Amino acid sequence: MKVIIAEKPSVAREIAKVFGATTKKDGYMEGKGFTFTWAFGHLLQLAPPQEYGFYGWNVHNLPMLPAKFKLSIRKVKTKDGLVEDPGVRKQLNIIQALFDEATDIIVATDAGREGELIFRYIYYYLKCKKPFKRLWISSQTDEAIKEGFRNLKPGSDYDTLFNSAHCRSQSDWLVGMNATQALSISSGTRSVLSLGRVQTPTLAMICSRYLENKSFVPQLFYQVSIQVDKEGQVFRAVSTENFKSKEEAQVLIDQVEDVASGFPLGGHILAVEAKPRKEPPPLLHDLSSLQQEANKKNGFTADQTLNLLQNLYESKLVTYPRTGSRYIGDDVFAGIPALLEKFKDHETFGKQALFLTGVKLNKRSVNVKKVTDHHAVLPTGEKPYNLSADKQAIFDLVLGRTLEAFHQECIKEITKITVQSGAKYIASGTVISSAGWRAVFNEPDEEKKDEDNASLPKVKEGENLPVVDKALLEKQTKPKPLYNEASLLKALETAGKEIDDEELRYAMKDSGLGTPATRAAIIETLLKRDYILREKKNLVPTQTGLAVYEVVKDHKIAQAELTGNWEKRLEEIRSGASVTDFQEEIKTYTRSITQELLKAGAGLKLKPV
DNA sequence: GCAAGGTC
């Protein structure tokens, strides 16, 4: 019997379908001499400190450096505290029974570091010794699966990938567990002050932005605007220069040749520029972009959006949600016309879906090289029925974006008129001449500059027009805004882009901080720890959060560079570099951060609980 | 009581 193990049930089902295996059993499927089983993500985790004899939270245990890490079954929170997840225990038993019977094991967990780890932890935990082969595919279409099976790799080809994954896991444990206990113990409060490679830089980003925003001193500046009349249609033009003082602006205003000052035709048109600008459709959604959009449009938190999307996925209405790719491959693209066809009777989007069935589709989101483990989120084509308002909203964002992504460019006329009246003034305006993809949601352009006129009258160079009004504009410079969930998710994705060290920057370029699957959970952790809170749509630090930030802000653990450094080393391990060298460095770092925090925590400015 | 990672 050949046993195929996938990372999750949906993938096992897809593969079974390709093989024509349809018999459903408890925890697996079978047919044609094959058995298809699955995990539910990580079933096993590195065992907690007490399993190595580190009981309680005691300074004498620190730093905790287990000689050999153990694995333990994933836990769930219940009213009796943390207990083994019974569903996980059951699935492990099923996998064990299947592995015992197996002649061949084929590993079909996701093609990446964590996918490798998910399988290996199961394999080693079950003490399985049978050889295994690896299926390595990046898309789950029938053809990709078949091709992958013709091309199975020896399992040992991925030993170094497992090494890098295991190192990632152990390093996060060592640094996170020790730093958390060190700070919590030394703070003298009895609360949990957690720290980690991802959560602490995230907290630092929120805190530093908050402090920057609060200490920002707005600068006043002045501009002059004039109103110009073209045969009854009045438009506004603004001075090209900004002034620090009112007096300087007043000089300009006094020079305006307006009607009231005795100039019937004092607005001289120096130049008129009109150029079309093509705006390509947005890319399909990955999880993060969808969370950002849902936060902006519907006010949903990242966690809410993930849950709603997971729900739609379980109802088979959308494809795999925790994707980090905004692209699809050519194979999936081939199915798009049929997919669009299915929504041509849709209440809100039907008209646009119908339109797309008759035109050449935009292929901006089609790029197989940019599809990682999973492709962008798409509707499956199943019709939703009786969804809750929230789920419907998320489904509509997915469907709407799908229509947008394959739609035509939006074409805008951008007009710029330069007027001389004393000094130079500029009027700019944008008119959409062909909506293209913007017809889907038909919403106003997000950030229109406030100087913009919706549309400008037709004027010609050399014309002289009356200036009917003038005004002094008093404005203020603005601070960078506080983070909200949308901007924080974006910042986590792009974290590392500003690292000075080129190698570290490169190592982080595809990752950022955290992963699509974990970012919502990171935000929730910071909320649960009482480090941050939601204030309207913003995420702001609490007193506790700021106090922790003050203690750790100059340490590596608060910086995105730490992840960059790890990613660089982990990639080296994947291509064969020494595992023990890195592990020794991590131990050294663990010892030093633990010592530092044991001292620093005492200086924590916290009210006792 | 604690990390980050994956997923029902």
PDB file of C-alpha atoms in Angstrom, chain A residues 26 42 45 82 85 117 164 211 242 245 318 325 333 390 399 473 491 499 514 562 589:
ATOM      1  CA  ASP A  26     -12.101   8.155   8.948  1.00  0.00           C
ATOM      2  CA  HIS A  42       1.600  21.301  12.696  1.00  0.00           C
ATOM      3  CA  GLN A  45       5.403  21.170  18.559  1.00  0.00           C
ATOM      4  CA  LEU A  82      -3.957  23.404  28.093  1.00  0.00           C
ATOM      5  CA  ASP A  85      -5.920  18.248  21.160  1.00  0.00           C
ATOM      6  CA  LEU A 117       8.863  20.315   9.179  1.00  0.00           C
ATOM      7  CA  SER A 164      16.880  24.675   8.490  1.00  0.00           C
ATOM      8  CA  LEU A 211       5.833  58.181  20.112  1.00  0.00           C
ATOM      9  CA  ASN A 242       4.839  77.053  -0.135  1.00  0.00           C
ATOM     10  CA  SER A 245       5.329  82.941   6.874  1.00  0.00           C
ATOM     11  CA  VAL A 318     -12.993  30.199  -2.146  1.00  0.00           C
ATOM     12  CA  SER A 325       1.007  34.984  -3.524  1.00  0.00           C
ATOM     13  CA  PHE A 333      -5.713  31.025 -15.761  1.00  0.00           C
ATOM     14  CA  ASP A 390     -19.795  39.509   7.189  1.00  0.00           C
ATOM     15  CA  LEU A 399     -15.077  37.969  -6.250  1.00  0.00           C
ATOM     16  CA  LEU A 473      -4.429  78.970   2.526  1.00  0.00           C
ATOM     17  CA  ALA A 491       4.536  47.218   7.341  1.00  0.00           C
ATOM     18  CA  ILE A 499      17.780  47.378   6.626  1.00  0.00           C
ATOM     19  CA  GLY A 514       5.968  36.689  10.335  1.00  0.00           C
ATOM     20  CA  LEU A 562      17.176  39.532  13.780  1.00  0.00           C
ATOM     21  CA  TYR A 589      22.622  34.841  22.065  1.00  0.00           C
TER      22      TYR A 589
END
